[in-house]
Amino acid sequence: MLILECPYCGVKAEETELHAGGEAHLKRFGPGSTDGEFHDYLFMRENPRGVHFERWRHINGCGKWFHAARCTTTLEVFGTYSAQTFEPPQNIRDAITAKRPGWSWRDLK
Amino acid sequence: MSDPVSALNGASFSGIASVDESGLAGMITLRGDLASPKLQAAVTSATGATMPEPGKVALSVDGGLCWMSPDELLVLVHYAEVEAKLAEINAGLAGEHALAVNVSDARAVFQVSGDGAREVLGKLCPVDLSAQAFVPGQFRRTRMAQVAAAFWLDQDGSFHIVCFRSVADYMFCLLSTAAQSQSEVGVY
């Protein structure tokens, strides 16, 4: 069972109260981009064994979107943070480094 | 004019806890900047309740304020006074980026009371309902079986549950089933 703390309402929400929103921090490539960039934006998703960043929505609660950093193998949650950011904040990165030294995800380390 | 009726016309059930449909309740949903002094003044003067902390409900004799999300409040008033209170709130919000809507007839309200009340809700929602974790005055939006719901705990130990009117019958059956006599789990 996955339990995430919603950073907006502070509720420790169990998975069934949330809705998964797929991979976090996608950069949109729209009109004007190359076919290759658009293809990657549309289809290429990370599927790591280990550290992963995801979007979640507290759908049966406050209704807000937020980000979560977790481990896909152990379901360990490193932290949740605001949706209004392009990359994970330093405290989340530090929390991951403390537990999983040498982690990497896309171009993040 | 037609007479307003609540979804289940005051249906009730008694088992390890009593489940009662509370009848007509005035509810106004309000979206806006909850930190704005103008918004705070408008809702507190309309209900007589104080501004609720996040995750709490603030009740007064004539109404109450429920914290729904960082930018949403549920304003509780008497059913007969909804339109007047809505006009009062809207007048107070003039010039604010906010939206207040009367949702009274879109909702149903239930009361679950008695010794088994925590057990009944504990069977239905993914919420820690132990006496230490869930205290009177706390307000929680969550899921009850398959439908969205919100509830708060009163000082007298009874829960008040708010859900959509369209699922009122489902909610009543759900609560009644969870409150069947001799169905105590004995967790709380």
Coordinates of C-alpha atoms in Angstrom, one line a residue:
Chain A
M1 CA 0.0 0.0 0.0
L2 CA 1.3 3.4 -1.0
I3 CA 0.7 6.3 1.4
L4 CA 1.5 9.8 0.2
E5 CA 1.2 13.0 2.2
C6 CA -0.6 15.7 0.2
P7 CA 1.6 18.8 0.4
Y8 CA -1.5 21.0 0.0
C9 CA -3.9 19.7 2.7
G10 CA -1.4 17.8 4.8
V11 CA -3.5 14.6 4.7
K12 CA -1.7 11.3 4.7
A13 CA -3.6 9.8 1.9
E14 CA -3.8 6.2 1.0
E15 CA -3.5 5.2 -2.6
T16 CA -7.2 4.7 -3.2
E17 CA -7.8 8.3 -2.3
L18 CA -5.4 9.4 -5.0
H19 CA -5.2 9.3 -8.7
A20 CA -1.9 8.6 -10.5
G21 CA -1.0 11.2 -13.1
G22 CA 2.0 9.6 -14.8
E23 CA 5.6 10.8 -15.0
A24 CA 6.6 14.1 -13.6
H25 CA 8.5 17.0 -15.0
L26 CA 7.7 16.4 -18.7
K27 CA 8.8 19.2 -20.9
R28 CA 6.2 19.8 -23.6
F29 CA 7.3 19.9 -27.2
G30 CA 4.5 21.3 -29.4
P31 CA 4.3 23.3 -32.6
G32 CA 7.7 24.2 -34.0
S33 CA 9.5 21.2 -32.5
T34 CA 11.1 18.5 -34.5
D35 CA 9.4 15.2 -35.1
G36 CA 11.9 13.4 -32.9
E37 CA 11.3 15.8 -30.0
F38 CA 7.5 15.5 -30.3
H39 CA 7.8 11.7 -30.5
D40 CA 9.9 11.6 -27.4
Y41 CA 7.5 13.9 -25.6
L42 CA 4.5 11.9 -26.5
F43 CA 5.7 8.3 -26.1
M44 CA 9.0 8.0 -24.3
R45 CA 8.4 7.5 -20.6
E46 CA 10.8 6.4 -17.9
N47 CA 10.1 3.0 -16.4
P48 CA 12.8 2.8 -13.7
R49 CA 13.5 0.1 -11.1
G50 CA 14.2 2.5 -8.2
V51 CA 13.9 6.2 -7.8
H52 CA 11.0 7.7 -9.8
F53 CA 9.2 11.0 -9.9
E54 CA 5.5 11.0 -10.5
R55 CA 2.4 13.3 -10.6
W56 CA -0.5 12.4 -8.3
R57 CA -3.8 14.0 -7.7
H58 CA -5.6 14.0 -4.4
I59 CA -8.8 13.3 -6.2
N60 CA -11.0 12.2 -3.3
G61 CA -9.6 14.9 -1.1
C62 CA -8.6 18.5 -1.8
G63 CA -8.4 17.9 -5.5
K64 CA -4.9 19.3 -6.0
W65 CA -2.2 17.9 -8.2
F66 CA 1.2 17.3 -6.6
H67 CA 4.5 15.6 -7.2
A68 CA 5.9 12.6 -5.4
A69 CA 9.4 11.0 -5.4
R70 CA 9.4 7.3 -4.5
C71 CA 11.1 4.0 -5.1
T72 CA 9.3 1.7 -7.5
T73 CA 10.8 -1.4 -6.0
T74 CA 10.2 -0.9 -2.3
L75 CA 7.3 1.6 -2.5
E76 CA 9.4 3.8 -0.2
V77 CA 8.3 7.5 -0.5
F78 CA 11.1 10.0 -0.4
G79 CA 8.8 13.0 -0.3
T80 CA 6.0 14.9 -1.9
Y81 CA 6.2 18.5 -3.2
S82 CA 4.3 21.2 -4.9
A83 CA 3.1 20.9 -8.5
Q84 CA 4.3 24.4 -9.3
T85 CA 7.8 23.5 -10.0
F86 CA 9.8 22.2 -13.0
E87 CA 12.2 20.1 -11.1
P88 CA 12.4 18.5 -7.6
P89 CA 13.4 20.8 -4.8
Q90 CA 16.7 20.4 -3.1
N91 CA 15.3 18.9 0.1
I92 CA 13.7 16.1 -1.9
R93 CA 17.0 15.4 -3.8
D94 CA 18.8 15.4 -0.5
A95 CA 16.3 12.9 1.0
I96 CA 16.8 10.6 -2.0
T97 CA 20.6 10.9 -1.9
A98 CA 20.6 10.0 1.8
K99 CA 18.7 6.7 1.0
R100 CA 20.0 5.9 -2.5
P101 CA 23.5 7.4 -3.0
G102 CA 24.3 7.7 -6.7
W103 CA 20.7 7.7 -7.9
S104 CA 19.9 9.2 -11.3
W105 CA 16.7 9.8 -13.2
R106 CA 16.6 11.3 -16.7
D107 CA 19.2 14.1 -16.4
L108 CA 18.8 14.5 -12.6
K109 CA 21.4 13.1 -10.2
Chain B
M1 CA -44.2 26.3 -5.5
S2 CA -42.9 22.8 -4.8
D3 CA -41.8 21.9 -1.3
P4 CA -38.1 21.1 -1.0
V5 CA -37.4 17.6 0.2
S6 CA -34.1 16.0 1.1
A7 CA -32.8 13.1 -0.9
L8 CA -34.1 10.3 1.4
N9 CA -36.7 12.2 3.4
G10 CA -35.1 11.6 6.8
A11 CA -34.4 7.9 6.4
S12 CA -32.8 6.3 9.5
F13 CA -31.2 3.0 10.6
S14 CA -30.1 1.7 13.9
G15 CA -27.4 -0.9 14.6
I16 CA -24.0 -0.6 16.2
A17 CA -24.6 3.1 15.5
S18 CA -27.5 5.2 14.4
V19 CA -27.5 6.4 10.8
D20 CA -29.9 9.3 10.1
E21 CA -30.3 11.4 7.1
S22 CA -30.1 14.9 8.5
G23 CA -32.6 16.5 6.1
L24 CA -32.3 19.8 4.3
A25 CA -29.1 21.7 5.0
G26 CA -28.0 25.0 3.4
M27 CA -24.6 24.8 1.8
I28 CA -22.6 27.3 -0.2
T29 CA -19.4 26.3 -1.9
L30 CA -16.8 29.1 -2.0
R31 CA -13.7 29.2 -4.0
G32 CA -11.2 32.1 -3.5
D33 CA -8.1 33.2 -1.7
L34 CA -8.8 32.0 1.9
A35 CA -6.1 34.4 3.2
S36 CA -7.9 37.4 1.9
P37 CA -9.3 39.6 4.8
K38 CA -12.3 40.6 2.7
L39 CA -13.2 36.9 2.1
Q40 CA -12.7 36.1 5.7
A41 CA -14.9 38.9 6.9
A42 CA -17.6 38.0 4.4
V43 CA -17.9 34.3 5.5
T44 CA -17.4 34.8 9.2
S45 CA -20.1 37.5 9.4
A46 CA -22.5 35.4 7.4
T47 CA -22.1 32.3 9.5
G48 CA -21.0 33.6 12.9
A49 CA -18.2 31.0 12.9
T50 CA -14.5 31.7 13.0
M51 CA -12.2 30.9 10.0
P52 CA -11.3 27.2 10.2
E53 CA -7.8 26.0 10.3
P54 CA -6.7 23.7 7.4
G55 CA -8.5 20.3 7.9
K56 CA -10.9 21.6 10.5
V57 CA -14.5 22.8 10.7
A58 CA -15.6 25.8 12.7
L59 CA -19.2 25.7 13.8
S60 CA -21.5 28.3 15.3
V61 CA -25.1 28.2 16.4
D62 CA -26.4 29.3 13.0
G63 CA -23.9 27.7 10.6
G64 CA -20.3 26.7 10.1
L65 CA -17.3 26.8 7.8
C66 CA -15.5 23.7 6.6
W67 CA -12.0 23.8 5.1
M68 CA -12.3 21.9 1.8
S69 CA -9.0 22.7 0.2
P70 CA -6.4 25.5 0.2
D71 CA -8.7 27.6 -1.9
E72 CA -12.2 26.3 -1.0
L73 CA -14.6 26.5 1.9
L74 CA -18.0 24.9 2.4
V75 CA -20.3 27.4 4.1
L76 CA -23.0 25.8 6.2
V77 CA -26.2 27.8 6.9
H78 CA -29.9 27.2 7.5
Y79 CA -31.6 25.9 4.4
A80 CA -34.2 28.7 4.4
E81 CA -31.6 31.3 4.6
V82 CA -29.3 30.1 1.8
E83 CA -30.2 32.7 -0.8
A84 CA -30.0 35.6 1.6
K85 CA -26.7 34.4 3.0
L86 CA -25.4 33.9 -0.6
A87 CA -26.3 37.4 -1.5
E88 CA -24.6 38.7 1.7
I89 CA -21.4 36.8 0.9
N90 CA -21.4 37.9 -2.7
A91 CA -21.9 41.5 -1.5
G92 CA -18.9 41.1 0.8
L93 CA -16.8 39.6 -2.0
A94 CA -17.4 42.5 -4.4
G95 CA -14.2 43.0 -6.3
E96 CA -12.6 39.8 -5.1
H97 CA -11.6 37.0 -7.4
A98 CA -13.9 34.4 -5.8
L99 CA -16.9 32.3 -6.6
A100 CA -19.8 31.4 -4.3
V101 CA -22.5 29.0 -5.4
N102 CA -25.6 27.5 -3.6
V103 CA -25.1 23.8 -3.7
S104 CA -27.7 22.9 -1.0
D105 CA -29.9 20.8 -3.3
A106 CA -26.9 19.0 -4.8
R107 CA -25.9 17.4 -1.5
A108 CA -27.1 15.0 1.1
V109 CA -26.1 15.0 4.7
F110 CA -26.1 12.1 7.1
Q111 CA -25.4 11.8 10.8
V112 CA -23.8 8.7 12.3
S113 CA -23.9 8.7 16.1
G114 CA -23.5 6.2 18.9
D115 CA -20.7 4.1 20.3
G116 CA -20.0 2.4 17.0
A117 CA -19.8 5.5 14.9
R118 CA -16.0 5.4 14.5
E119 CA -16.2 1.7 13.6
V120 CA -18.9 2.4 10.9
L121 CA -16.7 5.0 9.2
G122 CA -13.6 3.1 9.8
K123 CA -15.0 0.2 7.7
L124 CA -15.7 2.6 4.8
C125 CA -12.9 5.1 4.5
P126 CA -9.0 5.0 4.3
V127 CA -8.8 7.2 7.3
D128 CA -7.3 6.7 10.8
L129 CA -10.3 7.2 13.0
S130 CA -8.8 6.3 16.3
A131 CA -9.7 8.7 19.1
Q132 CA -6.2 10.0 19.2
A133 CA -5.9 10.7 15.5
F134 CA -9.4 12.0 14.7
V135 CA -10.6 14.5 17.2
P136 CA -13.8 16.6 17.3
G137 CA -13.7 19.6 15.0
Q138 CA -11.6 17.7 12.4
F139 CA -12.9 17.8 8.9
R140 CA -11.9 15.2 6.2
R141 CA -12.7 14.8 2.6
T142 CA -12.2 11.3 1.5
R143 CA -13.7 8.3 -0.3
M144 CA -16.4 6.1 1.3
A145 CA -16.4 2.8 -0.6
Q146 CA -16.8 4.1 -4.2
V147 CA -18.0 7.6 -3.7
A148 CA -16.5 10.9 -2.6
A149 CA -17.5 12.1 0.8
A150 CA -16.6 14.6 3.4
F151 CA -17.2 14.4 7.1
W152 CA -16.5 16.1 10.4
L153 CA -16.7 14.9 14.0
D154 CA -18.9 16.8 16.5
Q155 CA -18.1 17.5 20.1
D156 CA -20.8 14.9 21.0
G157 CA -19.0 12.1 19.2
S158 CA -21.3 12.0 16.1
F159 CA -20.1 12.2 12.6
H160 CA -21.7 14.4 10.0
I161 CA -21.3 13.2 6.4
V162 CA -21.7 15.2 3.3
C163 CA -22.0 13.6 -0.1
F164 CA -23.6 14.2 -3.5
R165 CA -27.3 13.9 -3.5
S166 CA -27.2 11.6 -6.5
V167 CA -25.4 9.0 -4.4
A168 CA -27.5 9.5 -1.2
D169 CA -29.2 6.2 -1.5
Y170 CA -25.9 4.4 -2.1
M171 CA -24.4 6.2 0.9
F172 CA -27.4 5.3 3.2
C173 CA -27.2 1.6 2.2
L174 CA -23.4 1.7 2.7
L175 CA -23.7 3.2 6.2
S176 CA -26.6 0.9 7.2
T177 CA -24.7 -2.2 6.1
A178 CA -21.6 -1.0 8.0
A179 CA -23.7 -0.4 11.0
Q180 CA -25.4 -3.8 11.1
S181 CA -25.9 -4.9 14.7
Q182 CA -23.3 -7.3 16.1
S183 CA -20.9 -6.2 13.4
E184 CA -18.4 -4.5 15.7
V185 CA -14.8 -5.1 14.7
G186 CA -13.5 -3.8 18.0
V187 CA -10.7 -1.8 16.6
Y188 CA -11.7 1.6 18.0

